[in-house]
Amino acid sequence: MLTSEIKLDEINQFQEDLNDKKDSKVIERAVSHQGILASSEDFDAESKMDPVFSIDLSTGKVADQKQSGRCWMFAALNTMRIRLMNELKVADDFELSQNYTNFWDKFEKSNYFFGKCSENCR
């Protein structure tokens, strides 16, 4: 369904309606300083949220990526580690090498870009 254009008098009416609302300045400041997403969060709904999982896994001690920016690798290694811990009966603090995985990730990325450069530089 097509609608007609918004006319200037309608915009002026919208502004008047906004100015007539008692809490419009408070809302304006909240959105201006916190952003629309943070200002529109529903804390009641968030507090009522009860995450329930149908399967509870024993994970052991999870490796902490700290601020390395490699969450994808830590998540994958932590997931694989659970199966290995169960099958091999290793200690709770058993970890797969993040450095090993990171090295080969960088190596393969370098190889990929080197190959692309070689194709385009001829």
Short mmCIF file of N, CA and C in Angstrom, two decimals:
data_model
loop_
_atom_site.label_atom_id
_atom_site.label_comp_id
_atom_site.label_asym_id
_atom_site.label_seq_id
_atom_site.Cartn_x
_atom_site.Cartn_y
_atom_site.Cartn_z
N MET A 1 0.84 -1.17 0.00
CA MET A 1 0.00 0.00 0.00
C MET A 1 0.89 1.24 0.00
N LEU A 2 0.72 2.10 -0.96
CA LEU A 2 1.49 3.33 -1.05
C LEU A 2 0.84 4.41 -0.20
N THR A 3 1.65 5.20 0.46
CA THR A 3 1.14 6.31 1.25
C THR A 3 1.61 7.61 0.65
N SER A 4 0.95 8.66 1.02
CA SER A 4 1.34 9.97 0.49
C SER A 4 2.55 10.49 1.27
N GLU A 5 3.17 11.51 0.75
CA GLU A 5 4.35 12.07 1.40
C GLU A 5 3.97 12.76 2.70
N ILE A 6 4.92 12.85 3.59
CA ILE A 6 4.69 13.55 4.86
C ILE A 6 4.85 15.03 4.60
N LYS A 7 3.83 15.77 4.96
CA LYS A 7 3.82 17.22 4.71
C LYS A 7 4.43 17.97 5.89
N LEU A 8 4.88 19.19 5.64
CA LEU A 8 5.55 20.00 6.65
C LEU A 8 4.64 20.25 7.85
N ASP A 9 3.34 20.48 7.62
CA ASP A 9 2.44 20.72 8.75
C ASP A 9 2.30 19.47 9.63
N GLU A 10 2.41 18.29 9.02
CA GLU A 10 2.38 17.05 9.81
C GLU A 10 3.63 16.93 10.67
N ILE A 11 4.78 17.28 10.10
CA ILE A 11 6.03 17.24 10.86
C ILE A 11 5.95 18.21 12.04
N ASN A 12 5.41 19.41 11.78
CA ASN A 12 5.26 20.39 12.85
C ASN A 12 4.33 19.87 13.94
N GLN A 13 3.27 19.17 13.55
CA GLN A 13 2.34 18.60 14.52
C GLN A 13 3.03 17.50 15.34
N PHE A 14 3.85 16.68 14.68
CA PHE A 14 4.61 15.65 15.41
C PHE A 14 5.50 16.30 16.46
N GLN A 15 6.17 17.40 16.09
CA GLN A 15 7.05 18.10 17.01
C GLN A 15 6.26 18.67 18.18
N GLU A 16 5.09 19.26 17.91
CA GLU A 16 4.25 19.79 18.99
C GLU A 16 3.80 18.69 19.93
N ASP A 17 3.38 17.55 19.36
CA ASP A 17 2.95 16.43 20.18
C ASP A 17 4.10 15.95 21.08
N LEU A 18 5.30 15.90 20.52
CA LEU A 18 6.46 15.48 21.30
C LEU A 18 6.73 16.48 22.42
N ASN A 19 6.68 17.77 22.11
CA ASN A 19 6.94 18.80 23.12
C ASN A 19 5.90 18.80 24.23
N ASP A 20 4.67 18.36 23.93
CA ASP A 20 3.60 18.32 24.93
C ASP A 20 3.76 17.17 25.93
N LYS A 21 4.52 16.17 25.57
CA LYS A 21 4.72 15.03 26.47
C LYS A 21 5.68 15.43 27.59
N LYS A 22 5.29 15.17 28.82
CA LYS A 22 6.09 15.59 29.97
C LYS A 22 7.45 14.91 30.03
N ASP A 23 7.51 13.65 29.62
CA ASP A 23 8.76 12.91 29.75
C ASP A 23 9.62 12.89 28.49
N SER A 24 9.27 13.70 27.49
CA SER A 24 10.00 13.65 26.22
C SER A 24 11.46 14.09 26.37
N LYS A 25 11.74 15.07 27.22
CA LYS A 25 13.12 15.54 27.40
C LYS A 25 13.98 14.49 28.11
N VAL A 26 13.37 13.79 29.06
CA VAL A 26 14.10 12.73 29.76
C VAL A 26 14.45 11.62 28.77
N ILE A 27 13.49 11.23 27.95
CA ILE A 27 13.72 10.19 26.95
C ILE A 27 14.76 10.65 25.94
N GLU A 28 14.68 11.90 25.51
CA GLU A 28 15.65 12.45 24.55
C GLU A 28 17.07 12.38 25.11
N ARG A 29 17.23 12.76 26.38
CA ARG A 29 18.57 12.71 26.99
C ARG A 29 19.06 11.27 27.12
N ALA A 30 18.19 10.37 27.51
CA ALA A 30 18.58 8.97 27.66
C ALA A 30 19.05 8.39 26.33
N VAL A 31 18.28 8.63 25.28
CA VAL A 31 18.65 8.10 23.96
C VAL A 31 19.92 8.77 23.44
N SER A 32 20.05 10.07 23.67
CA SER A 32 21.24 10.80 23.20
C SER A 32 22.51 10.31 23.88
N HIS A 33 22.43 9.99 25.16
CA HIS A 33 23.63 9.60 25.90
C HIS A 33 23.89 8.10 25.92
N GLN A 34 22.83 7.29 25.90
CA GLN A 34 22.99 5.84 26.02
C GLN A 34 22.77 5.10 24.71
N GLY A 35 22.14 5.73 23.74
CA GLY A 35 21.80 5.07 22.48
C GLY A 35 20.41 4.45 22.57
N ILE A 36 19.80 4.25 21.42
CA ILE A 36 18.42 3.76 21.39
C ILE A 36 18.29 2.34 21.91
N LEU A 37 19.27 1.47 21.62
CA LEU A 37 19.18 0.07 22.08
C LEU A 37 19.25 -0.03 23.60
N ALA A 38 20.23 0.63 24.19
CA ALA A 38 20.38 0.57 25.65
C ALA A 38 19.19 1.23 26.34
N SER A 39 18.68 2.31 25.77
CA SER A 39 17.55 3.02 26.38
C SER A 39 16.25 2.24 26.28
N SER A 40 16.14 1.36 25.31
CA SER A 40 14.89 0.63 25.11
C SER A 40 14.89 -0.77 25.71
N GLU A 41 15.94 -1.14 26.44
CA GLU A 41 15.99 -2.47 27.05
C GLU A 41 14.88 -2.62 28.08
N ASP A 42 14.32 -3.81 28.14
CA ASP A 42 13.25 -4.11 29.09
C ASP A 42 13.85 -4.95 30.22
N PHE A 43 14.18 -4.27 31.34
CA PHE A 43 14.85 -4.95 32.44
C PHE A 43 13.93 -5.95 33.14
N ASP A 44 12.62 -5.68 33.16
CA ASP A 44 11.69 -6.64 33.76
C ASP A 44 11.71 -7.95 32.99
N ALA A 45 11.66 -7.88 31.67
CA ALA A 45 11.69 -9.08 30.85
C ALA A 45 13.01 -9.81 31.02
N GLU A 46 14.10 -9.05 31.10
CA GLU A 46 15.42 -9.66 31.26
C GLU A 46 15.54 -10.40 32.59
N SER A 47 14.98 -9.83 33.65
CA SER A 47 15.07 -10.47 34.96
C SER A 47 14.18 -11.71 35.05
N LYS A 48 13.13 -11.77 34.24
CA LYS A 48 12.23 -12.92 34.24
C LYS A 48 12.73 -14.05 33.34
N MET A 49 13.74 -13.75 32.54
CA MET A 49 14.29 -14.74 31.64
C MET A 49 14.95 -15.85 32.45
N ASP A 50 14.53 -17.06 32.21
CA ASP A 50 15.07 -18.20 32.94
C ASP A 50 15.62 -19.20 31.92
N PRO A 51 16.90 -19.07 31.57
CA PRO A 51 17.45 -19.98 30.57
C PRO A 51 17.49 -21.42 31.10
N VAL A 52 16.88 -22.31 30.37
CA VAL A 52 16.82 -23.71 30.75
C VAL A 52 17.42 -24.53 29.63
N PHE A 53 18.30 -25.44 29.99
CA PHE A 53 18.94 -26.28 29.00
C PHE A 53 18.52 -27.72 29.24
N SER A 54 18.28 -28.45 28.17
CA SER A 54 17.83 -29.83 28.30
C SER A 54 18.98 -30.80 28.54
N ILE A 55 20.20 -30.38 28.19
CA ILE A 55 21.36 -31.23 28.37
C ILE A 55 22.39 -30.46 29.20
N ASP A 56 22.87 -31.06 30.24
CA ASP A 56 23.89 -30.42 31.07
C ASP A 56 25.19 -31.19 30.89
N LEU A 57 26.20 -30.51 30.38
CA LEU A 57 27.49 -31.16 30.10
C LEU A 57 28.50 -30.84 31.19
N SER A 58 29.32 -31.82 31.50
CA SER A 58 30.45 -31.57 32.38
C SER A 58 31.58 -31.04 31.50
N THR A 59 31.96 -29.81 31.72
CA THR A 59 32.93 -29.17 30.83
C THR A 59 34.34 -29.15 31.38
N GLY A 60 34.50 -29.40 32.65
CA GLY A 60 35.83 -29.25 33.22
C GLY A 60 36.17 -27.77 33.29
N LYS A 61 37.43 -27.46 33.42
CA LYS A 61 37.86 -26.07 33.46
C LYS A 61 37.99 -25.54 32.03
N VAL A 62 37.26 -24.51 31.73
CA VAL A 62 37.24 -23.95 30.39
C VAL A 62 38.43 -23.02 30.21
N ALA A 63 39.12 -23.14 29.06
CA ALA A 63 40.27 -22.27 28.76
C ALA A 63 39.78 -20.84 28.55
N ASP A 64 40.48 -19.89 29.11
CA ASP A 64 40.09 -18.48 29.04
C ASP A 64 40.90 -17.79 27.94
N GLN A 65 40.21 -17.21 26.97
CA GLN A 65 40.91 -16.53 25.88
C GLN A 65 41.40 -15.14 26.29
N LYS A 66 40.95 -14.67 27.43
CA LYS A 66 41.23 -13.31 27.90
C LYS A 66 40.80 -12.32 26.81
N GLN A 67 41.68 -11.49 26.30
CA GLN A 67 41.30 -10.51 25.29
C GLN A 67 42.02 -10.78 23.98
N SER A 68 42.21 -12.05 23.66
CA SER A 68 43.02 -12.39 22.49
C SER A 68 42.28 -12.25 21.16
N GLY A 69 40.95 -12.16 21.21
CA GLY A 69 40.19 -12.03 19.97
C GLY A 69 40.09 -13.32 19.18
N ARG A 70 40.34 -14.43 19.83
CA ARG A 70 40.30 -15.72 19.14
C ARG A 70 39.20 -16.61 19.72
N CYS A 71 38.03 -16.02 20.01
CA CYS A 71 36.96 -16.76 20.67
C CYS A 71 36.51 -17.97 19.84
N TRP A 72 36.55 -17.84 18.52
CA TRP A 72 36.14 -18.95 17.66
C TRP A 72 37.02 -20.17 17.90
N MET A 73 38.32 -19.94 18.09
CA MET A 73 39.27 -21.04 18.29
C MET A 73 39.09 -21.66 19.68
N PHE A 74 38.93 -20.81 20.71
CA PHE A 74 38.76 -21.32 22.06
C PHE A 74 37.46 -22.10 22.18
N ALA A 75 36.39 -21.62 21.55
CA ALA A 75 35.11 -22.33 21.59
C ALA A 75 35.24 -23.70 20.94
N ALA A 76 35.89 -23.76 19.80
CA ALA A 76 36.07 -25.03 19.09
C ALA A 76 36.93 -25.99 19.90
N LEU A 77 38.04 -25.50 20.44
CA LEU A 77 38.94 -26.37 21.21
C LEU A 77 38.28 -26.85 22.50
N ASN A 78 37.52 -25.96 23.17
CA ASN A 78 36.83 -26.37 24.39
C ASN A 78 35.77 -27.43 24.09
N THR A 79 35.12 -27.32 22.95
CA THR A 79 34.11 -28.31 22.56
C THR A 79 34.76 -29.66 22.26
N MET A 80 35.87 -29.65 21.51
CA MET A 80 36.57 -30.90 21.21
C MET A 80 37.18 -31.53 22.45
N ARG A 81 37.62 -30.69 23.36
CA ARG A 81 38.29 -31.15 24.59
C ARG A 81 37.37 -32.03 25.44
N ILE A 82 36.08 -31.71 25.47
CA ILE A 82 35.14 -32.48 26.29
C ILE A 82 35.13 -33.95 25.86
N ARG A 83 35.07 -34.18 24.56
CA ARG A 83 35.05 -35.56 24.06
C ARG A 83 36.35 -36.28 24.39
N LEU A 84 37.47 -35.58 24.20
CA LEU A 84 38.76 -36.19 24.52
C LEU A 84 38.89 -36.49 26.01
N MET A 85 38.40 -35.58 26.85
CA MET A 85 38.46 -35.81 28.30
C MET A 85 37.68 -37.06 28.68
N ASN A 86 36.50 -37.23 28.07
CA ASN A 86 35.67 -38.39 28.38
C ASN A 86 36.28 -39.69 27.86
N GLU A 87 36.81 -39.64 26.63
CA GLU A 87 37.36 -40.86 26.03
C GLU A 87 38.70 -41.26 26.64
N LEU A 88 39.56 -40.29 26.91
CA LEU A 88 40.91 -40.58 27.38
C LEU A 88 41.05 -40.50 28.90
N LYS A 89 39.99 -40.07 29.56
CA LYS A 89 39.99 -39.97 31.04
C LYS A 89 41.16 -39.13 31.54
N VAL A 90 41.31 -37.93 30.94
CA VAL A 90 42.38 -37.03 31.35
C VAL A 90 41.87 -36.05 32.40
N ALA A 91 42.78 -35.30 32.98
CA ALA A 91 42.45 -34.37 34.08
C ALA A 91 41.51 -33.25 33.62
N ASP A 92 40.85 -32.67 34.61
CA ASP A 92 39.89 -31.58 34.39
C ASP A 92 40.51 -30.36 33.72
N ASP A 93 41.79 -30.12 33.98
CA ASP A 93 42.44 -28.93 33.45
C ASP A 93 43.19 -29.19 32.14
N PHE A 94 42.91 -30.32 31.50
CA PHE A 94 43.52 -30.67 30.21
C PHE A 94 43.10 -29.63 29.17
N GLU A 95 44.07 -29.14 28.38
CA GLU A 95 43.79 -28.17 27.33
C GLU A 95 44.45 -28.59 26.03
N LEU A 96 43.77 -28.30 24.93
CA LEU A 96 44.38 -28.43 23.61
C LEU A 96 45.15 -27.14 23.34
N SER A 97 46.20 -27.22 22.55
CA SER A 97 47.08 -26.07 22.35
C SER A 97 46.45 -25.00 21.46
N GLN A 98 46.18 -23.85 22.07
CA GLN A 98 45.69 -22.73 21.28
C GLN A 98 46.80 -22.16 20.40
N ASN A 99 48.04 -22.22 20.88
CA ASN A 99 49.17 -21.69 20.10
C ASN A 99 49.37 -22.49 18.82
N TYR A 100 49.24 -23.79 18.93
CA TYR A 100 49.39 -24.66 17.75
C TYR A 100 48.33 -24.31 16.71
N THR A 101 47.09 -24.24 17.16
CA THR A 101 45.98 -23.91 16.25
C THR A 101 46.15 -22.52 15.67
N ASN A 102 46.56 -21.57 16.49
CA ASN A 102 46.75 -20.20 16.03
C ASN A 102 47.86 -20.13 14.98
N PHE A 103 48.95 -20.85 15.22
CA PHE A 103 50.05 -20.86 14.25
C PHE A 103 49.57 -21.32 12.88
N TRP A 104 48.86 -22.46 12.84
CA TRP A 104 48.42 -23.00 11.57
C TRP A 104 47.33 -22.16 10.93
N ASP A 105 46.54 -21.48 11.72
CA ASP A 105 45.55 -20.54 11.18
C ASP A 105 46.28 -19.41 10.45
N LYS A 106 47.27 -18.82 11.11
CA LYS A 106 48.04 -17.73 10.49
C LYS A 106 48.81 -18.22 9.26
N PHE A 107 49.37 -19.41 9.37
CA PHE A 107 50.13 -20.00 8.26
C PHE A 107 49.24 -20.17 7.04
N GLU A 108 48.05 -20.74 7.23
CA GLU A 108 47.14 -20.97 6.10
C GLU A 108 46.60 -19.66 5.53
N LYS A 109 46.33 -18.68 6.38
CA LYS A 109 45.89 -17.37 5.88
C LYS A 109 46.99 -16.72 5.05
N SER A 110 48.23 -16.79 5.54
CA SER A 110 49.36 -16.24 4.79
C SER A 110 49.51 -16.94 3.44
N ASN A 111 49.40 -18.24 3.44
CA ASN A 111 49.50 -19.02 2.21
C ASN A 111 48.40 -18.62 1.22
N TYR A 112 47.19 -18.44 1.72
CA TYR A 112 46.06 -18.03 0.88
C TYR A 112 46.34 -16.67 0.24
N PHE A 113 46.74 -15.68 1.07
CA PHE A 113 46.99 -14.34 0.55
C PHE A 113 48.19 -14.32 -0.39
N PHE A 114 49.22 -15.11 -0.08
CA PHE A 114 50.38 -15.21 -0.97
C PHE A 114 49.94 -15.74 -2.33
N GLY A 115 49.09 -16.77 -2.32
CA GLY A 115 48.59 -17.33 -3.58
C GLY A 115 47.77 -16.32 -4.36
N LYS A 116 46.93 -15.54 -3.66
CA LYS A 116 46.13 -14.51 -4.33
C LYS A 116 47.02 -13.42 -4.90
N CYS A 117 48.04 -13.03 -4.15
CA CYS A 117 48.95 -12.00 -4.63
C CYS A 117 49.71 -12.49 -5.87
N SER A 118 50.14 -13.74 -5.82
CA SER A 118 50.88 -14.31 -6.95
C SER A 118 50.03 -14.32 -8.21
N GLU A 119 48.73 -14.62 -8.06
CA GLU A 119 47.83 -14.65 -9.23
C GLU A 119 47.62 -13.24 -9.79
N ASN A 120 47.50 -12.25 -8.91
CA ASN A 120 47.16 -10.89 -9.33
C ASN A 120 48.37 -10.03 -9.68
N CYS A 121 49.56 -10.47 -9.30
CA CYS A 121 50.75 -9.66 -9.52
C CYS A 121 51.44 -9.99 -10.84
N ARG A 122 50.93 -10.91 -11.59
CA ARG A 122 51.58 -11.29 -12.85
C ARG A 122 51.22 -10.39 -13.97
#
